[in-house]
Amino acid sequence: MPTIVVDVMPKAELLDPAGKAVAGSLARQGKAHISGVRIGKRFEITVDEVNEAVLAEVREIAESMLSNSVIEDVIDVRVAEDHPAANAGEAHAEASVSR
Amino acid sequence: MPTIVVDVMPKAELLDPAGKAVAGSLARQGKAHISGVRIGKRFEITVDEVNEAVLAEVREIAESMLSNSVIEDVIDVRVAEDHPAANAGEAHAEASVSR
Amino acid sequence: MRVGVVTFPGSLDERDAQRAVRLAGAEPVELWHSDHDLQGVDAIVLPGGFSYGDYLRCGAIAAHSPIMREVVDAANSGMPVLGICNGFQVLVEAHLLPGGLIRNDHGQFVRRDQQLRVENTSTAWTSGFEQGQEITIPLKNGEGGFIADAETLARIEGEGLVTFRYVGLNPNGSLNDIAGLTNERGNVVGLMPHPEHAVEAGFGPDTSTRMRSGVDGLTFFTSVVEQALARA
Amino acid sequence: MTDVSTSSAHASAPTPARGVADTVEHAMATPEREQPYEALGLKADEYAKIREILGRRPTSGELAMYSVMWSEHCSYKSSKIYLRQFGKKVTPKMKENLMVGMGENAGVVDVGEGWAVTFKIESHNHPSYIEPFQGAATGVGGIVRDIISMGARPVAVMDALRFGAIDDPDTARVVHGAVSGISFYGNCLGLPNIGGETWFDPVYQANPLVNALAVGVLRHEDLHLANARGAGNKVVLFGARTGGDGIGGASILASDSFDEGGPTKRPAVQVGDPFAEKVLIECCLELFAKELVEGIQDLGAAGISCATSELASNGDGGMYIELDKVLLRDPSLTAEEILMSESQERMMAIVHPDKLDEFLAVVKKWDVETSVLGEVTDTGRLVIHWHGEEIVNVDPRTVAVDGPVYERPVAYPTWIDALQADTASALPRPTSGEELRDQALRMLGSPNLADKSWVTNQYDYYVGGNTALAFPDDAGMVRVDEESGLGFAVATDANGRYCQLDPRQGAQLALAEAYRNVAVSGATPAAVSDCLNFGSPENPEVMWQFSQAVEGLADGCMELEIPVTGGNVSFYNQTGDVPIHPTPVVAVLGVIDDVARRIPSGWQDAGDNIYLLGTTALELDGSAWSGVIHDHLGGRPPAVDLAREKQLAQLIAAGASESLIASAHDLADGGLWQALAESVLRFGVGARVWLDEIIERDGVDAATALFSESTARVLVSVPREDDVKFRGLCEGRGYPALRIGVTDSVAALEVQDLFTVEVDELRRVHRAPLAEAFGPVVGQ
Ligand SMILES: Nc1ncnc2c1ncn2[C@@H]1O[C@H](COP(=O)(O)OP(=O)(O)O)[C@@H](O)[C@H]1O
Ligand SMILES: [Mg+2]
């Protein structure tokens, strides 16, 4: 069954203590190339079919429930043509879908 | 500064209580097209530059620190050429990187 | 006076909230998440807990439940609503109160007897306190970090919406030590600490003189009852 | 993948393809087929026994059931012959208040006023090492389901934890994971955590112990037992869907010998969903309250195999199940995997057909998924079908009750004589005030005597509004009845060091300490549950330790006249060939008429008199002092005198009922010094103490007075105005009592003529070890 991927990230201007904690710990381990970490969520939503109506519905859910617009942004809603795990190692195509 | 995106998902064969709770709520709200939800994490890691060594380091961190291999899989580590938020609305290219 | 206490699947402190309502001299009324019926109550408490497991964002799924549509309408027409901990998160997710609540900055669940300063005594739930009074209320949460963007924060402070501030120790990284908020109208109040756990001597927080004897939380409930009496 | 409708090309061949059921018929037709019994943990003779019972080879489904149910974990095959003592060594008084004894999901104790309390402690050690967070979380989930199945409302949890050396690089991982797992699951269920233990010792390095305890309350008439009676009654599975969790081993069955592709990857870990469990609790309580179920059984280890065979064995003996009715999370699961799955948050109910609709309505109200799997029969057989074919046909008692029983070889450990001969009495003891102070602070700041707030600050003890005592007090206490104030208290204890020196006495010391901890809270001890953590039963020396510990515990309970109501055995706790110290964790439950009369463990007022009840001997073997200061373990643990413990408990109860006692704190690890320091630290009230009378009366030196771990001792503070009465009470009962100090408004602990420590310094030292090892203490 097709999967729609929704990516949600904390708003850039707000605190992300969890990301900060990971970045701090990496810095303490001497990982000098890494200057920042932010932690968001990735939703994999299995749908029975993909069409504009379904996509519109998922987009709506992404805005109203999967994210809280006061503190988070939905940064992407797209159809995963393949599960990324299946094609790790090669560039994979995902059709990005506008919000 | 360039960003490397790391996607981590709960292992497919394990229970994902978070996804289950969201799927249950969507079902109660009558969203009939959605049959399943799984919730993972999306890390945006800012690095000072992208090269094989940095990527290797991030891959290593993804496996050892950003995920718990007993219950989660790192499904993707890739360079985000543009912040996806910046180009939502059009197909965006992300170079996927093998694990 | 009848005070409704909403139970969501995963609510935990609803019986404590009912007890607090009773000890304040009012009648608790159980409200069920999937109903649309407020049963004619005069005020509402959204209790603490982990509604729907709180796996997505705390309070997020509960904010979409049927009863919340009624609660939002009632709140907008002035009914006193108190959100405690998870209830506060639900109020924030339902946009009845500004800002957001995120994972504690230290990443752990924390339980402690928390000192608070009462910053606003003109709300439905705080009129029995003195301005600036310091009270001790148990706190227990994993996601109590209050955040808002700079503009919202300035507005909250400017309009005096901050109702409680952490004193002595900020247990979760909340901006400006914010522990609780009210809306412009003062009928809706939300806070992370648990006043319903400080209503009965013997089961409350430690005080400076006696173990487990603090009852500062009772004033939340007597405030709303006394105002109702005054109006009647 | 599991597709029985497609007739496989191999269907007629001796080895069917994966997914096609190995039916009873097929098993009869292929008697010589090889089966992977060894990989499933069965011995050759056990496998032969199964063949003998069935009169044929088992089907792979039957093999799955027997292998999990005959495992050490489920069958108690090595421990059974010893555990029987708990049922035999009983006096009439011990049975008086026992509503349900050993053998059921959890024992039930009558606490008066029509109320009963049920409690049990269980281990989740091995899963908690592999994946500490989920392992510990599901440990809490599992024990709570045992409590629900008795018809009780769970009202509290506790956790007894043992980790490797505090500074080992792996310890922080296990501690962070286990503590946050317990915190997460218990907090989400709304169960106050009211106490437990946290120990560090290298012997638990790759084998942490995570023992979880749950307590439930019920009205007498609400008591339910899990059994399947009444032919025609429905067997219903409800709760979470069945997935591939915790069946690592079971995949062998489904693959190794049946499939050319090799084993599929099935995880050995289970993921917990406390929200699902919370809903399940409320759902079960409503089902019980509306009398819609005949019985409910929780699904824990061995999942459906266990629930069906136990329910059937405990009832009329027959059951018919259609396994393909089980709701699956993962449709690729085979029948064998479904039988063995340990997916969490599931329950099985026996429902009268007339009540099924109402049952389903309640379950629906709570959004819990359900499927009717089959019904109770009077055939005496447990018959399981898979898509219309019979894959299991067994006498359920042979699976659940009449499993193998071993009398394993027992050998007296040759090393123990030398160990016992190496007494700590020979170690140099400090004499100057300065030395004593230095050692006292080193002890207070050692991991096992240090403040455990790093752990306990992550636990909610407020929820429910009935918690009268919790950490850091000696016992947790919860109100049962809001009108009368009736309540219970529970404490858990075990000292692996003592048990290593002498497992029999060590077990009795654990019992004595838990008993004393309950007594000092003001409650009257009433019942015992235990979790026996040991090494491999195949090691005769371990078996000797086990036999000694059980005997000691059973004898001790008889002397104290409190029954063992249930518990758990965890074997194979070892790293390589090295077993852990024997660690029998003992939980004692007590009853108190009114929790308003509970006794605090620390000083709240200046000017009270401090009494030491009991006498002190040179008993430093196995002590915290010998371990911390000299890294020494040898000799014989302190003497136990259970008659005195009983007398002491009665004395405290009498003092409490006359409200003569302002605080009471038991003496255990770290001796008098530790009890004094903790009494100060509880509320920050200082004290002035003198040792000369102890030294004189008991003929000991100052170090012994401070650090000895002699038993049957308690520190009590008494308001001045009650002094005469209190002395009278002690004299009247012939219990030795010495006034050894007064509480003080000066924030310091002064041991007269020897040393003084400011409260701030005590606090700093006490708090340091866990924070240094695991990061800042939240909320401090
Ligand atoms: N893992 C834990 N969970 C809950 N409470 C704990 C835990 N570890 C220690 N405690 C609590 O901390 C306090 C001190 O523990 P401990 O020194 O072992 O007590 P005692 O010596 O009286 O048995 C007790 O109240 C105990 O219940
Ligand atoms: Mg104690």
mmCIF file with all atom_site columns, C-alpha atoms and ligand atoms in Angstrom, chain D residues 474 517 665-666, ligand 2:
data_model
loop_
_atom_site.group_PDB
_atom_site.id
_atom_site.type_symbol
_atom_site.label_atom_id
_atom_site.label_alt_id
_atom_site.label_comp_id
_atom_site.label_asym_id
_atom_site.label_entity_id
_atom_site.label_seq_id
_atom_site.pdbx_PDB_ins_code
_atom_site.Cartn_x
_atom_site.Cartn_y
_atom_site.Cartn_z
_atom_site.occupancy
_atom_site.B_iso_or_equiv
_atom_site.pdbx_formal_charge
_atom_site.auth_seq_id
_atom_site.auth_comp_id
_atom_site.auth_asym_id
_atom_site.auth_atom_id
_atom_site.pdbx_PDB_model_num
ATOM   1 C  CA . ASP D 1 474 ? 11.183 3.039  55.060 1.00 0.00 ? 474 ASP D CA 1
ATOM   2 C  CA . ASN D 1 517 ? 10.563 -1.406 57.530 1.00 0.00 ? 517 ASN D CA 1
ATOM   3 C  CA . HIS D 1 665 ? 13.667 4.606  61.249 1.00 0.00 ? 665 HIS D CA 1
ATOM   4 C  CA . ASP D 1 666 ? 15.051 1.118  61.000 1.00 0.00 ? 666 ASP D CA 1
HETATM 5 MG MG . MG  E 2 .   ? 14.721 1.188  55.948 1.00 0.00 ? 2   MG  E MG 1
#
